[in-house]
Short mmCIF file of C-alpha atoms in Angstrom, two decimals:
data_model
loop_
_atom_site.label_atom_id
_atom_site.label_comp_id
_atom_site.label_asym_id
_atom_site.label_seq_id
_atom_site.Cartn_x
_atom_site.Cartn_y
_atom_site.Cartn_z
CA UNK A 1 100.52 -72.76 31.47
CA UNK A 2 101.43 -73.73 27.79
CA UNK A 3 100.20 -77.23 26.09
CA UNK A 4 102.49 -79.75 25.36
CA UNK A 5 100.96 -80.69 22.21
CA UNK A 6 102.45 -79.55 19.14
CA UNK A 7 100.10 -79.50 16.00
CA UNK A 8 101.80 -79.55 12.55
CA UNK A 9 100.39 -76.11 11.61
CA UNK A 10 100.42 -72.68 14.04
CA UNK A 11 98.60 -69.79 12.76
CA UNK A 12 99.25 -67.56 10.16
CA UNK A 13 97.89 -64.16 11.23
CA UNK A 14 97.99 -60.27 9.94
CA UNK A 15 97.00 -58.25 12.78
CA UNK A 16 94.93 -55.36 12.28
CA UNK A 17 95.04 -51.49 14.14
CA UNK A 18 93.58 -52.09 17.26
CA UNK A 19 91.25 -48.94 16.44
CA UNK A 20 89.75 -50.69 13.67
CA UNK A 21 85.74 -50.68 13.77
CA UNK A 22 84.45 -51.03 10.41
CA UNK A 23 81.27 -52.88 9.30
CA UNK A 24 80.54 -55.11 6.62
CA UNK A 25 78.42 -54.50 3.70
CA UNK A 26 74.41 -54.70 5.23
CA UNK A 27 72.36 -56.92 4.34
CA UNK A 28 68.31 -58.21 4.94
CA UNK A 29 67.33 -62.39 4.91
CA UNK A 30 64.34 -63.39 5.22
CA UNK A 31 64.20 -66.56 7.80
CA UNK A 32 61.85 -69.62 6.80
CA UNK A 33 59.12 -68.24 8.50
CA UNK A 34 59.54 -64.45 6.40
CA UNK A 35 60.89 -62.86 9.49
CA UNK A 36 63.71 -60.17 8.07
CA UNK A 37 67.19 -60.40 9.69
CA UNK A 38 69.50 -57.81 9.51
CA UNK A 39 73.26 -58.34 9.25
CA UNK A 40 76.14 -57.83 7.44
CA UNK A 41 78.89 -59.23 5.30
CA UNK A 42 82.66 -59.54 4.73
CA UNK A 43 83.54 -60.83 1.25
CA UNK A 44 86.38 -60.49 -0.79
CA UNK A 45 86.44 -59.43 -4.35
CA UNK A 46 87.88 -62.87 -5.98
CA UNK A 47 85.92 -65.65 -5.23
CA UNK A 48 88.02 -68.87 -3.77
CA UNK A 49 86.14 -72.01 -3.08
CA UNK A 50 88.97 -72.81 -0.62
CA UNK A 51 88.30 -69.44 1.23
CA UNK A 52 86.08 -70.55 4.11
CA UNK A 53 83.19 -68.20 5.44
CA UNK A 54 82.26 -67.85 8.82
CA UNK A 55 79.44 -67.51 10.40
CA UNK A 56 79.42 -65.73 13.80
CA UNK A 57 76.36 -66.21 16.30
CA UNK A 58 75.92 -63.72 19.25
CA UNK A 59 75.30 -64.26 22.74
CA UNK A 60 72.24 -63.51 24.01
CA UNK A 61 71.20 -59.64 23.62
CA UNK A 62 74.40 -58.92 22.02
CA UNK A 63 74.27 -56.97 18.62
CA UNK A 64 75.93 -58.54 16.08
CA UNK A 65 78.01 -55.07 15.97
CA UNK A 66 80.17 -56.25 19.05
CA UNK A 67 81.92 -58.89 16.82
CA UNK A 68 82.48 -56.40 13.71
CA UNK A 69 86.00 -55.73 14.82
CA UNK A 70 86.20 -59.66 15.07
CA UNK A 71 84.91 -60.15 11.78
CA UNK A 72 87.54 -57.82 10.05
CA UNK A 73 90.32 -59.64 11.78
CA UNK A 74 89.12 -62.59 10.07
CA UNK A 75 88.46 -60.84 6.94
CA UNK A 76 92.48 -59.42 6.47
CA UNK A 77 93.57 -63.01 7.37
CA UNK A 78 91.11 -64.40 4.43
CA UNK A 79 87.73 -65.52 5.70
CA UNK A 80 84.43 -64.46 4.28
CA UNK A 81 82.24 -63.36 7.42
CA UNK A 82 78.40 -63.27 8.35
CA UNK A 83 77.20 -61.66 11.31
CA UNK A 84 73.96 -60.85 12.14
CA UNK A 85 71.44 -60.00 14.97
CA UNK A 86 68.99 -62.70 15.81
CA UNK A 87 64.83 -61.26 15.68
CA UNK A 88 63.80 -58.83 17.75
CA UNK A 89 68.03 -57.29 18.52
CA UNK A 90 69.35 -54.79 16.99
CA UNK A 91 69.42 -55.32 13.30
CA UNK A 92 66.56 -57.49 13.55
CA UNK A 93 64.41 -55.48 15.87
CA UNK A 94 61.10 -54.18 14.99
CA UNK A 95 59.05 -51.21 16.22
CA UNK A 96 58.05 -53.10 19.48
CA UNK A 97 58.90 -55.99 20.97
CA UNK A 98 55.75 -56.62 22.39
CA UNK A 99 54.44 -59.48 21.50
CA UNK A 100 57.14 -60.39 19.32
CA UNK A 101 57.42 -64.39 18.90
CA UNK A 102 61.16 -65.26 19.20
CA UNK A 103 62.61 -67.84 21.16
CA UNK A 104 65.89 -69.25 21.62
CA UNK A 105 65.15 -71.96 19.60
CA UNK A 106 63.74 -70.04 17.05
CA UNK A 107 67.02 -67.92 17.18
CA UNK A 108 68.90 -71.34 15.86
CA UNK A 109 66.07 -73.30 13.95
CA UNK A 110 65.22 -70.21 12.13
CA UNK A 111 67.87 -67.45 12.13
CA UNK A 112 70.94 -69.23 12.24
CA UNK A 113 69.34 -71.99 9.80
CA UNK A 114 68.89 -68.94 7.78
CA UNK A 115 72.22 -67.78 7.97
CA UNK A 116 74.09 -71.41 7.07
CA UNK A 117 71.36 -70.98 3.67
CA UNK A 118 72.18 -67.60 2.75
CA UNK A 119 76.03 -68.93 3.51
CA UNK A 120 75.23 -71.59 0.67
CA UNK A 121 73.69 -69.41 -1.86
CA UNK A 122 76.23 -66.26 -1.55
CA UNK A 123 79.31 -67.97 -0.84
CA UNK A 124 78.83 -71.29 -3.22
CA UNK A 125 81.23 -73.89 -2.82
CA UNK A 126 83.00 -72.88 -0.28
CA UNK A 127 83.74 -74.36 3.66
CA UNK A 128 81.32 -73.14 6.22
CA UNK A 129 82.86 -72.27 9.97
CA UNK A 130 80.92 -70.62 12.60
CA UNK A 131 82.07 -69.35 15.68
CA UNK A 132 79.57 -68.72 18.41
CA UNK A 133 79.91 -66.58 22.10
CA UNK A 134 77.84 -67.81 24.77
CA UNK A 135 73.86 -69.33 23.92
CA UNK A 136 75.86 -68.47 19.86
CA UNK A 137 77.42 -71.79 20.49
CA UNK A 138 74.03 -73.94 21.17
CA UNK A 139 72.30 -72.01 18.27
CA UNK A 140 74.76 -73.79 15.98
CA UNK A 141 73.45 -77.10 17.14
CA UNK A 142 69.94 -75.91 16.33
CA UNK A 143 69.74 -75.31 12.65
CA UNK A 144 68.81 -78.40 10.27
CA UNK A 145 71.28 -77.61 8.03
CA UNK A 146 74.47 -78.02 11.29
CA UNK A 147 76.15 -81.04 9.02
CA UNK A 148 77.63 -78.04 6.75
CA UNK A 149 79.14 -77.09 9.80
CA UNK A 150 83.20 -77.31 8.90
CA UNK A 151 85.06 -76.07 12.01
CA UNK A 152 83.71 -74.63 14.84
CA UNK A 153 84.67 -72.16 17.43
CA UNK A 154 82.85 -71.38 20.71
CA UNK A 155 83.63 -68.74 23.43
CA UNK A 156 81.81 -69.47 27.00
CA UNK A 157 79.20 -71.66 25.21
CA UNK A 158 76.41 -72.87 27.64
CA UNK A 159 72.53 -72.51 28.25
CA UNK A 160 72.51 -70.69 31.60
CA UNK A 161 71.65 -73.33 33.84
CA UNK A 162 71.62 -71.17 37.41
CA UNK A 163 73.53 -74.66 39.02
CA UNK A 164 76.41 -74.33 36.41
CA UNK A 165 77.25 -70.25 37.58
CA UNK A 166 80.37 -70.17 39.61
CA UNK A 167 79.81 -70.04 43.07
CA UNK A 168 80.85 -66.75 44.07
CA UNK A 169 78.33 -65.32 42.05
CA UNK A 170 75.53 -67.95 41.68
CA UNK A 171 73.04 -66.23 43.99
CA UNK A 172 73.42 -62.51 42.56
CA UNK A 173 72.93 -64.22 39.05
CA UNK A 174 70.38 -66.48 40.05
CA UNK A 175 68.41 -63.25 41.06
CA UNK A 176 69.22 -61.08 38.71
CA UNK A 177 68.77 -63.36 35.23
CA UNK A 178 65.86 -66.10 36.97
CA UNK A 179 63.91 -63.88 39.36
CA UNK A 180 64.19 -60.14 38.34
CA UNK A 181 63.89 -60.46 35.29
CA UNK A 182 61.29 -62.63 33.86
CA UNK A 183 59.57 -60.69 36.53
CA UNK A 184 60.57 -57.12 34.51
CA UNK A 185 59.19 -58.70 31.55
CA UNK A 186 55.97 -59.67 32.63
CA UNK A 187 55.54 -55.88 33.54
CA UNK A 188 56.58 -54.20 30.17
CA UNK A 189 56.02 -57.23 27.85
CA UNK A 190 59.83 -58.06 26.64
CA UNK A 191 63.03 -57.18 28.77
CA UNK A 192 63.57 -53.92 28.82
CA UNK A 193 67.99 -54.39 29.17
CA UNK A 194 68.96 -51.72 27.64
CA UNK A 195 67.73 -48.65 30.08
CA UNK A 196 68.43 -50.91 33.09
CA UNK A 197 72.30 -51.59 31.40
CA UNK A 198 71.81 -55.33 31.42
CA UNK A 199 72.15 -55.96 27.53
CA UNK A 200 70.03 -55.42 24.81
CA UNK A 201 66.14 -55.12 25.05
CA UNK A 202 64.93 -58.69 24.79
CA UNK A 203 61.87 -60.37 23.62
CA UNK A 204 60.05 -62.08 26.49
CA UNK A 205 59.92 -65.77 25.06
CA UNK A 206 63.86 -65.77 25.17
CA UNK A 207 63.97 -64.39 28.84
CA UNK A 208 61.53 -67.61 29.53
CA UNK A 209 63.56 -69.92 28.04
CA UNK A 210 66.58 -68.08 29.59
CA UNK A 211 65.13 -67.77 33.23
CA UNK A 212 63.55 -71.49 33.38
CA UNK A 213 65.71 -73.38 35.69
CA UNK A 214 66.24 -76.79 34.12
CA UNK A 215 69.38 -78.61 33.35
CA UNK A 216 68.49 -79.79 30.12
CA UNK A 217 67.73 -77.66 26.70
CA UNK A 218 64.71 -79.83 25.97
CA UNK A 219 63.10 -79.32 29.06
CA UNK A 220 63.04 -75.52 28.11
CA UNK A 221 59.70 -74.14 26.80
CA UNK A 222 61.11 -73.32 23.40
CA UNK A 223 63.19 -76.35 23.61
CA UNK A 224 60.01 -78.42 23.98
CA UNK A 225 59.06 -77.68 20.62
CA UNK A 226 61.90 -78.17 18.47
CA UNK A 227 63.74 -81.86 18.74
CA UNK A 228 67.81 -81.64 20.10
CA UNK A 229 67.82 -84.14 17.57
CA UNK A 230 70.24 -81.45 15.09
CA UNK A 231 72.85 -81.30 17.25
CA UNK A 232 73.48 -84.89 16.20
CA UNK A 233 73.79 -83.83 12.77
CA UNK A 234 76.68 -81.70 13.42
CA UNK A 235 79.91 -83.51 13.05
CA UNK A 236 82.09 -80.49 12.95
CA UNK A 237 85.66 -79.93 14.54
CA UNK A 238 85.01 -78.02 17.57
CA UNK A 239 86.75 -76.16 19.72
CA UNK A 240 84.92 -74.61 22.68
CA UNK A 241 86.90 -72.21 24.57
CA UNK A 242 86.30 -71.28 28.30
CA UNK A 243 87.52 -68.36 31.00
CA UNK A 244 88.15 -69.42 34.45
CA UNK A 245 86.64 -66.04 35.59
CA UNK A 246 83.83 -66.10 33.39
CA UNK A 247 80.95 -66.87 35.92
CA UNK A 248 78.72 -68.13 32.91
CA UNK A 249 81.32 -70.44 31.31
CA UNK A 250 82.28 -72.84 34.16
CA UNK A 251 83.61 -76.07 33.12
CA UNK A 252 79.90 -77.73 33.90
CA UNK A 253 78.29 -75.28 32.03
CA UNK A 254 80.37 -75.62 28.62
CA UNK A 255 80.92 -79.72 29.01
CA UNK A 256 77.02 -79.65 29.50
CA UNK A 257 76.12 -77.74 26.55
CA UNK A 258 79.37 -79.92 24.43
CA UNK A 259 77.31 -83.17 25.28
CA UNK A 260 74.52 -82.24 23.01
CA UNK A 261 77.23 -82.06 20.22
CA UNK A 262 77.66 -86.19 20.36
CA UNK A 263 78.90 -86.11 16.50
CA UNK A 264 81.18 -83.62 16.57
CA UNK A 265 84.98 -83.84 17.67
CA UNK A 266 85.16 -81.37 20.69
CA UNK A 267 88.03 -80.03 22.33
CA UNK A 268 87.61 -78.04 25.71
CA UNK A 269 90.18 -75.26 26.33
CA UNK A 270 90.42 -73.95 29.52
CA UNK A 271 92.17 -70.84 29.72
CA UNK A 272 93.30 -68.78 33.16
CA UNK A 273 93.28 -64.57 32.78
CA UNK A 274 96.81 -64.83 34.11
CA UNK A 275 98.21 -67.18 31.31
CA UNK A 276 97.58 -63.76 28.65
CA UNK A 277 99.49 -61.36 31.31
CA UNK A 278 96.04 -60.10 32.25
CA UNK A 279 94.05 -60.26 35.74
CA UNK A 280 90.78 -60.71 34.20
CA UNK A 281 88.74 -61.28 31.02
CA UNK A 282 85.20 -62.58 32.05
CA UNK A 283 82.39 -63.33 29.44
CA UNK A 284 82.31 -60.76 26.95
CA UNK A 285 85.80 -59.49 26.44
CA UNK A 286 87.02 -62.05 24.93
CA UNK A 287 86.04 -60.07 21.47
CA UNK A 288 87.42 -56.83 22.16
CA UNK A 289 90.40 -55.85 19.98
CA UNK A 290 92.34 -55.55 23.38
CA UNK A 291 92.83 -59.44 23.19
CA UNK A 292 93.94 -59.25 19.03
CA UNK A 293 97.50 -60.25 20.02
CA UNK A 294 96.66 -63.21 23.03
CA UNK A 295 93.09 -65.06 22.71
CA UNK A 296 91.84 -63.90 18.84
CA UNK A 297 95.01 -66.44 17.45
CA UNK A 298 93.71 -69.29 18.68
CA UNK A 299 90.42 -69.17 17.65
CA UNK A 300 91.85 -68.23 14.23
CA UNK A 301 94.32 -71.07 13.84
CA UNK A 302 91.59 -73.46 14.95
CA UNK A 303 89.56 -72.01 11.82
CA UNK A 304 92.72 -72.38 9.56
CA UNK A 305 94.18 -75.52 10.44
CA UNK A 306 91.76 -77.17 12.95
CA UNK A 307 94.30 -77.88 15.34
CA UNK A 308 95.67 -75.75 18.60
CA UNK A 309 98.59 -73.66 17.90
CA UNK A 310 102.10 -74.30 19.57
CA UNK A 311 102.46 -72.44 22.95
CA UNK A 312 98.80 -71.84 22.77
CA UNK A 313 97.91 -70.40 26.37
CA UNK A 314 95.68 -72.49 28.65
CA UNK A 315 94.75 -76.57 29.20
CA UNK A 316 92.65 -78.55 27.56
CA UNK A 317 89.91 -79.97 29.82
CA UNK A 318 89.59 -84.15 29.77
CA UNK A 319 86.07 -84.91 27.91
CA UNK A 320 83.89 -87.36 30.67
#
């Protein structure tokens, strides 16, 4: 199913080789708190103060790596790009994990805060636009600095509240991500994903703000500490984007995570596997460069113009 609304402005894209996996130039910044991220960088040669850069924030135990080919898409159709692993994943992982202090909220307060500075200082002058998959979107609302925020771009944006998961699969994921393990992690010390296959290794004060079950961000134990009062400050034009077979990004979960953004102007896209020709897509495909030709336009037209493409695939979801 097509929209019916017709924005002045549809995309102008250059597609890329779908084989296409370069990186970025690396780089290390140093959060507020001296923690060193890792990342790396997309910049052109000629500076342009009307080139925008973007910043892109990973879901949860993600490395930043899974958005490179992402990130050069953007690049050959002129964006500056940032991406970068939040503390203790891959980039920005040290020795051990035990005992590592890193939090969701200190993912956004601190690491994506220190992202929209080094944005500011190595890119002066010029827009700001992030896009963010999954807990990437709710980072963005975390950081003091969110009012540089431009344009926005989410993918399955929520908080993983175990009420929100679709149905069919509520129970499995309610054992898996709020029983098994925070239990895992109490045994080793941090979340050992990556030998079970379930992500990246993960430090254990994200799996307890992950695995608490409340409805609201606050109420989380990170959350507790550091004041929702930044989403407020982001008055960005956002467009958060949603699967109907992702069982992370139901339409509760992503309006529930939107409502914290009460400054910005947010538009929900809802969009079916079979309006792309495909029979699924789920949470994490979305960035693969199988979907450079159907989903990766419309996130890049909302960057250029800030409006939905003609014929862009899918329905906008009525705001409560």
């Amino acid at each position: 199913m097509n929209l019916q609304e017709t924005p002045p402005l549809a995309p102008t894209q250059i597609e890329l080789p779908l084989a296409c996996d370069a990186l970025g130039e690396p780089f290390r910044e140093l959060a507020a708190d001296g923690f060193a991220l890792g990342g790396f960088s997309w910049r052109h040669a000629a500076k342009d103060t009307q080139r925008p850069v973007v910043i892109i924030n990973a879901a949860t135990s993600v490395r930043c790596r899974h958005y490179s080919r992402f990130a050069d898409y953007l690049f050959a159709n002129d964006f500056d790009v940032i991406t970068y692993d939040y503390r203790g994943i891959g980039e920005s992982r040290p020795t051990s994990l035990k005992g590592l202090k890193a939090s969701w909220s200190d993912w956004g307060a601190l690491d994506f805060e220190a992202m929209l500075k080094r944005a500011q200082r190595e890119f002066p002058d010029q827009p700001i636009d992030v896009v963010g998959h999954s807990f990437g979107g709710c980072a963005a609302g975390l950081g003091a600095s969110g009012r540089l925020i431009r344009r926005m771009v989410t993918v399955g944006a929520q908080f993983a509240y175990w009420r929100d998961y679709a149905p069919s699969h509520r129970w499995r994921m309610l054992g898996k991500w709020h029983v098994v393990m925070p239990l895992l992690t109490m045994i080793y010390g941090y979340f050992p994903g990556k030998r079970l296959g379930w992500l990246e290794d993960t430090p254990a004060g994200v799996v307890r703000d992950w695995s608490t079950p409340t409805a609201r961000y606050e109420k989380r134990p990170s959350g507790r500490d550091h004041h929702t009062r930044h989403f407020a400050a982001v008055t960005a034009k956002a467009l958060a984007i949603s699967i109907s077979d992702d069982p992370y990004g139901t339409i509760p979960a992503i309006e529930r995570l939107l409502n914290y953004f009460t400054h910005s102007n947010n538009t929900h896209l809802r969009i079916a596997p079979e309006d792309i020709g495909e029979k699924e897509v789920g949470h994490f495909a979305f960035f693969r460069s199988a979907y450079q030709a159907t989903l990766w336009p419309i996130a890049l037209s909302w960057l250029q113009n800030g409006e939905l493409a003609p014929g862009t695939p899918g329905r906008t979801v009525p705001r409560s």
